[in-house]
Amino acid sequence: MQITDREKKTQDRVINQLNLELGWKYEGDWHHRHNNHCLERKYLEQYLAKRGYEPAIASAATDELLRLVNDQSRDLYPVNKDVYKALRYGIQVKPGAGENDVDVNFIDWEHYDRNDFYCAEEVTVQGEVNKKRPDIVLYINGIALGIIELKRTSVSVADGIRQLYGNQKEMYIRSFFHTSQLLIAANESQGLRYGTTLTPEKYYLKWKDEVPSDEPVLLRREIAQLLNRERFHEIVKNFVLFDGGVKKVCRPHQFFGIQAARTRVQGLDEEPGKGGIVWHTQGSGKSLTMVWLARWIKENITDSRVVIITDRDELDKQIVRVFDQAGDDIRRATSGADLLKLLNEHQPPLICSLVHKFGTQLAGGKEVSEEDYAKELRAALPKGFRAKGNVFVFVDECHRTQSGKLNEAMKEVVLPDAVFVGFTGTPLMAKDKKRSIEVFGSYIGKPYKFNEAVEDGVVLDLRYEARDINQRISNQAGVDDWFEANTSGLNDIARHQIKQKWGTMQKVLSSKSRLDQIVMDIEMDFSKQTRLETGQGNAMLVAGSVYEACRYYQLFQETSLGNHCAIVTSYTPAAGKVSKEDSGEGATEELLKYDIYRKMLGDKDAETFEREAKKNFIEEPGRMKLLIVVDKLLTGFDAPSATYLYIDKSMRDHGLFQAICRVNRLDGEGKDYGYIVDYKDLFKSLEKSITDYTSEAFDSYDEEDVAGLIKDRIAEGRERLMDALDACEALIEPIGSQLMEPQLDYFCGRESDQTKDLEELEQRRKVLYKLTAELSRAYAALANDMDKAGFSVSRTVSIKRRAGHFEKLRESVQLRSNDRIDMKMYEAKMRRLIDMYIVAEHSRKISELEDFSLIELIVKRGITEAVKELPDSIRESEDNVAETINANVRDEIVEKRATNPEFFARMSELLEEIIRLRADRAIEYEDYLARVAALTLEMRGQTKVQNYPTSLRTPRQKALYDNLGKDLELSLAMDSAVKYSAKDGWLDSPMKERAVVRAVQKQLRGTDYDLKKIMELVKANADE
């Protein structure tokens, strides 16, 4: 990609800051430098020589590292993982027979300033197919550890992220990322976003420092904070890990939280004692924080041992997996006795186990006192027991009572000298704060609360709604009112479809129980809430008991959700338990639970069924739309996330906090918020007509600890809608007209305008697509509740009209400009939102242009019919029609030029001639349409005129004929050579490709044709 002047100025400023202010030595512009590599051997061997390694050792070590780096046989993830391990822990080299191995470390991890830090710009890298040129590459000792893509102010950072992600594909420069650790996209308006190898776009992070800075320029400030040499070195060393096929890098709150924890456990801060509590909100990566801190303690504190106690089997397994992949020795204790045995020995340095292995209950389930439990532990201690080493105990979910008893007993009896660090994702209840601090110590670092995580994009914001089912549909009039109010945002067709269903529902609602009413309410949500209706999102229903869960399941079997829901509870049907339940008086609760569960499970056991249901819920939400739960899946590391949480159970405090965080996870495109529907009015918002979500169910917390956790759906929806509408109105304000044609010109330009800035127009359109997508989603989310949001009837009509205008504008601009950008990031399921809530003109089908391109319609149905399929906003002007057709034809030519350069160059000349004739008014509109239609048909090979010899049947043969001087014999010979030399998958295999190159080269001997150009043509026609 050609670098623009504006991007170059940004790049110059970044290079100067890295070099002159941050100490990265500038190596120059490597645009024309040959054989750029992610491991620059000369620089690495210079460093190793400086560190005192003999030349032969340095050379052998470099050879071994290059062997790992140049591995082309495996995917990027495993290669990158092995390279990181070699960089992080070094390798051993044998100098000669009979000599001891020598440890070679490629980076000095103990002293950052003893390494050589370099930066270079415009680093040209030859990929499998194309060359790519990262803007800036950061090297330590000649090893490329950081890659930066910069954009000018008007181009989104997201473009840089996608560029980084795309360059990691095999067809581009994947191998250059074999050593990469930190990837950065930035511009001067948004600052920087960072990730690591293979990080998807949505997980790129904004750096947020805890230390205030006086630097007013955002990008300069963030570069100084993240890319100063010491911090860059620190992050690569201590904050990268490989976890189950995903490479991860720390978030800012994890980095600073661990820094604070290091200071605390070493006794270097002002707090008494060495323990404390780390509070990082649910979903913010607390488990990874535990892993990174444990690893640091193991490596940096003499004779240290870390015991990690969790209450989640999946987290326990993850911890073992991560340490195993890092080459660390970690052991899972299988019981309390096993833990004592391991502690009584000097190894292993890392131990983990589950809290319930050390339960505080006697036989029969009786809860034991802390004193009795301490006595039991003391009695179980082996003779002469003394925990070996400097022990640190990590306790997950330290707010829980059982953990508190265990911790106090262990601290008193087993590990009186150990340092205890508690981790929690929820606030500490006011009554427990003092006790928790006595057990563990004060908070470590700054608590990372929910509202901060939302602001940082780590989790999603929550939208809350209390629903009073009994009041809402208690009589026929109420049913009618509810129907009218809740379908006011739909068009006539959608209202008719729902009304057909509603006719049946009206007859039965008045006699249905509360559970029936809730089932119908949820089913209605699945028919009108976009993310639920499309199958992209799903929901969980929390029932008050296993019996109620079974009743819910039974009722859902009579709805459209019948085959798409399941119960997941701790209940396991056992025939022995119900053998005496049947008294002949009808089914008891136990019998009903047993019968429903047996029918649901079929021939599967409960554990297998639950595992499959959860897997489908996560991976195929369209198949498993609703899980009915009681306690299971609401808390814990392995609990699945959802879009909607329906609560019909009295909950409060930690249980409620953790449950509602099931819906705050980032689950992919199109999920803007997590939604909570409360049928129990847990915050008494209906009863008291207020929306104070820090009271009632959360009144055991200090108010400041839960402030901002959940927000009223209607109030927040109104604010979101008005913000989105204002943003769209502000976007078109500079145009000075509400008419469609000048707005189209503003975003697309006019064909006759030779001075138009194509890049500027493209950026305008991208902003338009993003803002109109947000407006469509915001309107759809509130369309049924406009009256509840305080909008008058006239204002509701006005907003709907404006939302419709902006949707038409988006569609018209996309057609006229023939934009083929990936709209998934903007639209998600916009089409369904638009159909249901905005587009009212359904008298004429407009979907042809969704299924076919304009060019395909011209070929398929003729130019006249194709023009009829254009939106009214384009069709009403002949100039708009011509502009739209010209843009589509030109893009088709550009897109297909590589398949036959000579032919499409001629097509381009013909198109420009037609455009010129129309601009000069030398031809009428109808003549223009006829000519451009003929041109389109010729491009698609649909003309009746035979322009090629009959022996040329395939597009590749014709392309070779056009580009080999119409030499029929040479063209056929070349086609045959390619056909017999091209093995399956040759485009993805350098070795197979070389065979094709040799075959083509052989045919070109004695001619003046360019081998490279002919190979590009062959590749472009490789599908034959």
mmCIF file with all atom_site columns, N, CA and C in Angstrom, residues 155-201:
data_model
loop_
_atom_site.group_PDB
_atom_site.id
_atom_site.type_symbol
_atom_site.label_atom_id
_atom_site.label_alt_id
_atom_site.label_comp_id
_atom_site.label_asym_id
_atom_site.label_entity_id
_atom_site.label_seq_id
_atom_site.pdbx_PDB_ins_code
_atom_site.Cartn_x
_atom_site.Cartn_y
_atom_site.Cartn_z
_atom_site.occupancy
_atom_site.B_iso_or_equiv
_atom_site.pdbx_formal_charge
_atom_site.auth_seq_id
_atom_site.auth_comp_id
_atom_site.auth_asym_id
_atom_site.auth_atom_id
_atom_site.pdbx_PDB_model_num
ATOM 1   N N  . VAL A 1 155 ? -8.330  8.105   9.406  1.00 0.00 ? 155 VAL A N  1
ATOM 2   C CA . VAL A 1 155 ? -8.519  6.673   9.160  1.00 0.00 ? 155 VAL A CA 1
ATOM 3   C C  . VAL A 1 155 ? -8.533  5.948   10.498 1.00 0.00 ? 155 VAL A C  1
ATOM 4   N N  . SER A 1 156 ? -9.527  5.093   10.681 1.00 0.00 ? 156 SER A N  1
ATOM 5   C CA . SER A 1 156 ? -9.705  4.414   11.958 1.00 0.00 ? 156 SER A CA 1
ATOM 6   C C  . SER A 1 156 ? -8.532  3.495   12.299 1.00 0.00 ? 156 SER A C  1
ATOM 7   N N  . VAL A 1 157 ? -8.236  3.425   13.584 1.00 0.00 ? 157 VAL A N  1
ATOM 8   C CA . VAL A 1 157 ? -7.240  2.475   14.071 1.00 0.00 ? 157 VAL A CA 1
ATOM 9   C C  . VAL A 1 157 ? -7.633  1.048   13.702 1.00 0.00 ? 157 VAL A C  1
ATOM 10  N N  . ALA A 1 158 ? -8.943  0.800   13.597 1.00 0.00 ? 158 ALA A N  1
ATOM 11  C CA . ALA A 1 158 ? -9.416  -0.542  13.239 1.00 0.00 ? 158 ALA A CA 1
ATOM 12  C C  . ALA A 1 158 ? -8.833  -1.002  11.910 1.00 0.00 ? 158 ALA A C  1
ATOM 13  N N  . ASP A 1 159 ? -8.607  -0.080  10.976 1.00 0.00 ? 159 ASP A N  1
ATOM 14  C CA . ASP A 1 159 ? -8.003  -0.447  9.699  1.00 0.00 ? 159 ASP A CA 1
ATOM 15  C C  . ASP A 1 159 ? -6.598  -0.996  9.905  1.00 0.00 ? 159 ASP A C  1
ATOM 16  N N  . GLY A 1 160 ? -5.854  -0.371  10.815 1.00 0.00 ? 160 GLY A N  1
ATOM 17  C CA . GLY A 1 160 ? -4.507  -0.859  11.120 1.00 0.00 ? 160 GLY A CA 1
ATOM 18  C C  . GLY A 1 160 ? -4.534  -2.226  11.777 1.00 0.00 ? 160 GLY A C  1
ATOM 19  N N  . ILE A 1 161 ? -5.512  -2.457  12.645 1.00 0.00 ? 161 ILE A N  1
ATOM 20  C CA . ILE A 1 161 ? -5.640  -3.767  13.304 1.00 0.00 ? 161 ILE A CA 1
ATOM 21  C C  . ILE A 1 161 ? -5.918  -4.850  12.271 1.00 0.00 ? 161 ILE A C  1
ATOM 22  N N  . ARG A 1 162 ? -6.837  -4.557  11.349 1.00 0.00 ? 162 ARG A N  1
ATOM 23  C CA . ARG A 1 162 ? -7.166  -5.548  10.314 1.00 0.00 ? 162 ARG A CA 1
ATOM 24  C C  . ARG A 1 162 ? -5.969  -5.813  9.404  1.00 0.00 ? 162 ARG A C  1
ATOM 25  N N  . GLN A 1 163 ? -5.191  -4.766  9.173  1.00 0.00 ? 163 GLN A N  1
ATOM 26  C CA . GLN A 1 163 ? -3.986  -4.933  8.357  1.00 0.00 ? 163 GLN A CA 1
ATOM 27  C C  . GLN A 1 163 ? -2.999  -5.853  9.066  1.00 0.00 ? 163 GLN A C  1
ATOM 28  N N  . LEU A 1 164 ? -2.807  -5.647  10.356 1.00 0.00 ? 164 LEU A N  1
ATOM 29  C CA . LEU A 1 164 ? -1.921  -6.515  11.133 1.00 0.00 ? 164 LEU A CA 1
ATOM 30  C C  . LEU A 1 164 ? -2.423  -7.956  11.123 1.00 0.00 ? 164 LEU A C  1
ATOM 31  N N  . TYR A 1 165 ? -3.722  -8.121  11.318 1.00 0.00 ? 165 TYR A N  1
ATOM 32  C CA . TYR A 1 165 ? -4.285  -9.475  11.371 1.00 0.00 ? 165 TYR A CA 1
ATOM 33  C C  . TYR A 1 165 ? -4.174  -10.155 10.008 1.00 0.00 ? 165 TYR A C  1
ATOM 34  N N  . GLY A 1 166 ? -4.470  -9.411  8.944  1.00 0.00 ? 166 GLY A N  1
ATOM 35  C CA . GLY A 1 166 ? -4.382  -9.987  7.604  1.00 0.00 ? 166 GLY A CA 1
ATOM 36  C C  . GLY A 1 166 ? -2.970  -10.372 7.219  1.00 0.00 ? 166 GLY A C  1
ATOM 37  N N  . ASN A 1 167 ? -1.988  -9.569  7.638  1.00 0.00 ? 167 ASN A N  1
ATOM 38  C CA . ASN A 1 167 ? -0.593  -9.874  7.297  1.00 0.00 ? 167 ASN A CA 1
ATOM 39  C C  . ASN A 1 167 ? -0.099  -11.166 7.936  1.00 0.00 ? 167 ASN A C  1
ATOM 40  N N  . GLN A 1 168 ? -0.814  -11.655 8.954  1.00 0.00 ? 168 GLN A N  1
ATOM 41  C CA . GLN A 1 168 ? -0.405  -12.897 9.611  1.00 0.00 ? 168 GLN A CA 1
ATOM 42  C C  . GLN A 1 168 ? -0.894  -14.147 8.879  1.00 0.00 ? 168 GLN A C  1
ATOM 43  N N  . LYS A 1 169 ? -1.615  -13.954 7.776  1.00 0.00 ? 169 LYS A N  1
ATOM 44  C CA . LYS A 1 169 ? -2.077  -15.097 6.990  1.00 0.00 ? 169 LYS A CA 1
ATOM 45  C C  . LYS A 1 169 ? -0.930  -15.650 6.154  1.00 0.00 ? 169 LYS A C  1
ATOM 46  N N  . GLU A 1 170 ? -1.043  -16.921 5.816  1.00 0.00 ? 170 GLU A N  1
ATOM 47  C CA . GLU A 1 170 ? 0.040   -17.615 5.119  1.00 0.00 ? 170 GLU A CA 1
ATOM 48  C C  . GLU A 1 170 ? 0.368   -16.966 3.784  1.00 0.00 ? 170 GLU A C  1
ATOM 49  N N  . MET A 1 171 ? -0.638  -16.453 3.089  1.00 0.00 ? 171 MET A N  1
ATOM 50  C CA . MET A 1 171 ? -0.397  -15.899 1.751  1.00 0.00 ? 171 MET A CA 1
ATOM 51  C C  . MET A 1 171 ? 0.349   -14.567 1.804  1.00 0.00 ? 171 MET A C  1
ATOM 52  N N  . TYR A 1 172 ? 0.440   -13.970 2.992  1.00 0.00 ? 172 TYR A N  1
ATOM 53  C CA . TYR A 1 172 ? 1.141   -12.695 3.108  1.00 0.00 ? 172 TYR A CA 1
ATOM 54  C C  . TYR A 1 172 ? 2.478   -12.919 3.822  1.00 0.00 ? 172 TYR A C  1
ATOM 55  N N  . ILE A 1 173 ? 2.674   -12.336 4.992  1.00 0.00 ? 173 ILE A N  1
ATOM 56  C CA . ILE A 1 173 ? 4.009   -12.421 5.612  1.00 0.00 ? 173 ILE A CA 1
ATOM 57  C C  . ILE A 1 173 ? 3.927   -13.105 6.981  1.00 0.00 ? 173 ILE A C  1
ATOM 58  N N  . ARG A 1 174 ? 3.222   -14.213 7.017  1.00 0.00 ? 174 ARG A N  1
ATOM 59  C CA . ARG A 1 174 ? 3.017   -14.918 8.287  1.00 0.00 ? 174 ARG A CA 1
ATOM 60  C C  . ARG A 1 174 ? 4.325   -15.197 9.005  1.00 0.00 ? 174 ARG A C  1
ATOM 61  N N  . SER A 1 175 ? 5.334   -15.631 8.272  1.00 0.00 ? 175 SER A N  1
ATOM 62  C CA . SER A 1 175 ? 6.584   -16.027 8.919  1.00 0.00 ? 175 SER A CA 1
ATOM 63  C C  . SER A 1 175 ? 7.281   -14.858 9.606  1.00 0.00 ? 175 SER A C  1
ATOM 64  N N  . PHE A 1 176 ? 7.003   -13.623 9.187  1.00 0.00 ? 176 PHE A N  1
ATOM 65  C CA . PHE A 1 176 ? 7.616   -12.473 9.847  1.00 0.00 ? 176 PHE A CA 1
ATOM 66  C C  . PHE A 1 176 ? 7.076   -12.313 11.270 1.00 0.00 ? 176 PHE A C  1
ATOM 67  N N  . PHE A 1 177 ? 5.916   -12.902 11.545 1.00 0.00 ? 177 PHE A N  1
ATOM 68  C CA . PHE A 1 177 ? 5.303   -12.810 12.870 1.00 0.00 ? 177 PHE A CA 1
ATOM 69  C C  . PHE A 1 177 ? 5.704   -13.980 13.771 1.00 0.00 ? 177 PHE A C  1
ATOM 70  N N  . HIS A 1 178 ? 6.629   -14.811 13.314 1.00 0.00 ? 178 HIS A N  1
ATOM 71  C CA . HIS A 1 178 ? 7.052   -15.949 14.141 1.00 0.00 ? 178 HIS A CA 1
ATOM 72  C C  . HIS A 1 178 ? 7.722   -15.490 15.434 1.00 0.00 ? 178 HIS A C  1
ATOM 73  N N  . THR A 1 179 ? 8.281   -14.284 15.450 1.00 0.00 ? 179 THR A N  1
ATOM 74  C CA . THR A 1 179 ? 8.930   -13.782 16.663 1.00 0.00 ? 179 THR A CA 1
ATOM 75  C C  . THR A 1 179 ? 8.118   -12.687 17.352 1.00 0.00 ? 179 THR A C  1
ATOM 76  N N  . SER A 1 180 ? 7.013   -12.263 16.771 1.00 0.00 ? 180 SER A N  1
ATOM 77  C CA . SER A 1 180 ? 6.303   -11.075 17.262 1.00 0.00 ? 180 SER A CA 1
ATOM 78  C C  . SER A 1 180 ? 5.665   -11.315 18.632 1.00 0.00 ? 180 SER A C  1
ATOM 79  N N  . GLN A 1 181 ? 5.657   -10.265 19.454 1.00 0.00 ? 181 GLN A N  1
ATOM 80  C CA . GLN A 1 181 ? 5.052   -10.337 20.775 1.00 0.00 ? 181 GLN A CA 1
ATOM 81  C C  . GLN A 1 181 ? 4.023   -9.238  21.006 1.00 0.00 ? 181 GLN A C  1
ATOM 82  N N  . LEU A 1 182 ? 4.298   -8.031  20.555 1.00 0.00 ? 182 LEU A N  1
ATOM 83  C CA . LEU A 1 182 ? 3.381   -6.915  20.756 1.00 0.00 ? 182 LEU A CA 1
ATOM 84  C C  . LEU A 1 182 ? 3.076   -6.279  19.404 1.00 0.00 ? 182 LEU A C  1
ATOM 85  N N  . LEU A 1 183 ? 1.790   -6.240  19.042 1.00 0.00 ? 183 LEU A N  1
ATOM 86  C CA . LEU A 1 183 ? 1.351   -5.659  17.772 1.00 0.00 ? 183 LEU A CA 1
ATOM 87  C C  . LEU A 1 183 ? 0.524   -4.416  18.074 1.00 0.00 ? 183 LEU A C  1
ATOM 88  N N  . ILE A 1 184 ? 0.800   -3.339  17.357 1.00 0.00 ? 184 ILE A N  1
ATOM 89  C CA . ILE A 1 184 ? 0.206   -2.047  17.695 1.00 0.00 ? 184 ILE A CA 1
ATOM 90  C C  . ILE A 1 184 ? -0.342  -1.378  16.436 1.00 0.00 ? 184 ILE A C  1
ATOM 91  N N  . ALA A 1 185 ? -1.569  -0.873  16.540 1.00 0.00 ? 185 ALA A N  1
ATOM 92  C CA . ALA A 1 185 ? -2.157  -0.019  15.497 1.00 0.00 ? 185 ALA A CA 1
ATOM 93  C C  . ALA A 1 185 ? -2.460  1.324   16.139 1.00 0.00 ? 185 ALA A C  1
ATOM 94  N N  . ALA A 1 186 ? -2.213  2.407   15.411 1.00 0.00 ? 186 ALA A N  1
ATOM 95  C CA . ALA A 1 186 ? -2.356  3.718   16.043 1.00 0.00 ? 186 ALA A CA 1
ATOM 96  C C  . ALA A 1 186 ? -2.631  4.806   15.026 1.00 0.00 ? 186 ALA A C  1
ATOM 97  N N  . ASN A 1 187 ? -3.262  5.874   15.494 1.00 0.00 ? 187 ASN A N  1
ATOM 98  C CA . ASN A 1 187 ? -3.284  7.147   14.777 1.00 0.00 ? 187 ASN A CA 1
ATOM 99  C C  . ASN A 1 187 ? -3.284  8.258   15.823 1.00 0.00 ? 187 ASN A C  1
ATOM 100 N N  . GLU A 1 188 ? -3.184  9.502   15.379 1.00 0.00 ? 188 GLU A N  1
ATOM 101 C CA . GLU A 1 188 ? -3.016  10.592  16.331 1.00 0.00 ? 188 GLU A CA 1
ATOM 102 C C  . GLU A 1 188 ? -4.327  11.083  16.919 1.00 0.00 ? 188 GLU A C  1
ATOM 103 N N  . SER A 1 189 ? -5.461  10.599  16.419 1.00 0.00 ? 189 SER A N  1
ATOM 104 C CA . SER A 1 189 ? -6.747  11.009  16.997 1.00 0.00 ? 189 SER A CA 1
ATOM 105 C C  . SER A 1 189 ? -7.252  10.000  18.021 1.00 0.00 ? 189 SER A C  1
ATOM 106 N N  . GLN A 1 190 ? -7.032  8.712   17.783 1.00 0.00 ? 190 GLN A N  1
ATOM 107 C CA . GLN A 1 190 ? -7.514  7.684   18.696 1.00 0.00 ? 190 GLN A CA 1
ATOM 108 C C  . GLN A 1 190 ? -6.437  7.145   19.621 1.00 0.00 ? 190 GLN A C  1
ATOM 109 N N  . GLY A 1 191 ? -5.192  7.453   19.352 1.00 0.00 ? 191 GLY A N  1
ATOM 110 C CA . GLY A 1 191 ? -4.119  6.866   20.136 1.00 0.00 ? 191 GLY A CA 1
ATOM 111 C C  . GLY A 1 191 ? -3.789  5.483   19.620 1.00 0.00 ? 191 GLY A C  1
ATOM 112 N N  . LEU A 1 192 ? -3.313  4.607   20.495 1.00 0.00 ? 192 LEU A N  1
ATOM 113 C CA . LEU A 1 192 ? -2.907  3.275   20.043 1.00 0.00 ? 192 LEU A CA 1
ATOM 114 C C  . LEU A 1 192 ? -3.796  2.187   20.627 1.00 0.00 ? 192 LEU A C  1
ATOM 115 N N  . ARG A 1 193 ? -3.820  1.055   19.948 1.00 0.00 ? 193 ARG A N  1
ATOM 116 C CA . ARG A 1 193 ? -4.440  -0.179  20.434 1.00 0.00 ? 193 ARG A CA 1
ATOM 117 C C  . ARG A 1 193 ? -3.397  -1.276  20.283 1.00 0.00 ? 193 ARG A C  1
ATOM 118 N N  . TYR A 1 194 ? -3.324  -2.158  21.258 1.00 0.00 ? 194 TYR A N  1
ATOM 119 C CA . TYR A 1 194 ? -2.292  -3.189  21.189 1.00 0.00 ? 194 TYR A CA 1
ATOM 120 C C  . TYR A 1 194 ? -2.891  -4.575  21.409 1.00 0.00 ? 194 TYR A C  1
ATOM 121 N N  . GLY A 1 195 ? -2.230  -5.557  20.818 1.00 0.00 ? 195 GLY A N  1
ATOM 122 C CA . GLY A 1 195 ? -2.582  -6.952  21.005 1.00 0.00 ? 195 GLY A CA 1
ATOM 123 C C  . GLY A 1 195 ? -1.318  -7.767  20.847 1.00 0.00 ? 195 GLY A C  1
ATOM 124 N N  . THR A 1 196 ? -1.488  -9.048  20.592 1.00 0.00 ? 196 THR A N  1
ATOM 125 C CA . THR A 1 196 ? -0.332  -9.890  20.351 1.00 0.00 ? 196 THR A CA 1
ATOM 126 C C  . THR A 1 196 ? -0.615  -10.769 19.143 1.00 0.00 ? 196 THR A C  1
ATOM 127 N N  . THR A 1 197 ? 0.195   -11.742 18.911 1.00 0.00 ? 197 THR A N  1
ATOM 128 C CA . THR A 1 197 ? 0.059   -12.576 17.723 1.00 0.00 ? 197 THR A CA 1
ATOM 129 C C  . THR A 1 197 ? -1.319  -13.228 17.681 1.00 0.00 ? 197 THR A C  1
ATOM 130 N N  . LEU A 1 198 ? -2.020  -13.076 16.537 1.00 0.00 ? 198 LEU A N  1
ATOM 131 C CA . LEU A 1 198 ? -3.319  -13.682 16.260 1.00 0.00 ? 198 LEU A CA 1
ATOM 132 C C  . LEU A 1 198 ? -4.446  -13.135 17.129 1.00 0.00 ? 198 LEU A C  1
ATOM 133 N N  . THR A 1 199 ? -4.249  -11.983 17.771 1.00 0.00 ? 199 THR A N  1
ATOM 134 C CA . THR A 1 199 ? -5.335  -11.388 18.548 1.00 0.00 ? 199 THR A CA 1
ATOM 135 C C  . THR A 1 199 ? -6.426  -10.883 17.611 1.00 0.00 ? 199 THR A C  1
ATOM 136 N N  . PRO A 1 200 ? -7.702  -11.302 17.800 1.00 0.00 ? 200 PRO A N  1
ATOM 137 C CA . PRO A 1 200 ? -8.793  -10.761 16.987 1.00 0.00 ? 200 PRO A CA 1
ATOM 138 C C  . PRO A 1 200 ? -9.018  -9.280  17.290 1.00 0.00 ? 200 PRO A C  1
ATOM 139 N N  . GLU A 1 201 ? -9.633  -8.585  16.356 1.00 0.00 ? 201 GLU A N  1
ATOM 140 C CA . GLU A 1 201 ? -9.795  -7.137  16.469 1.00 0.00 ? 201 GLU A CA 1
ATOM 141 C C  . GLU A 1 201 ? -10.479 -6.713  17.761 1.00 0.00 ? 201 GLU A C  1
#
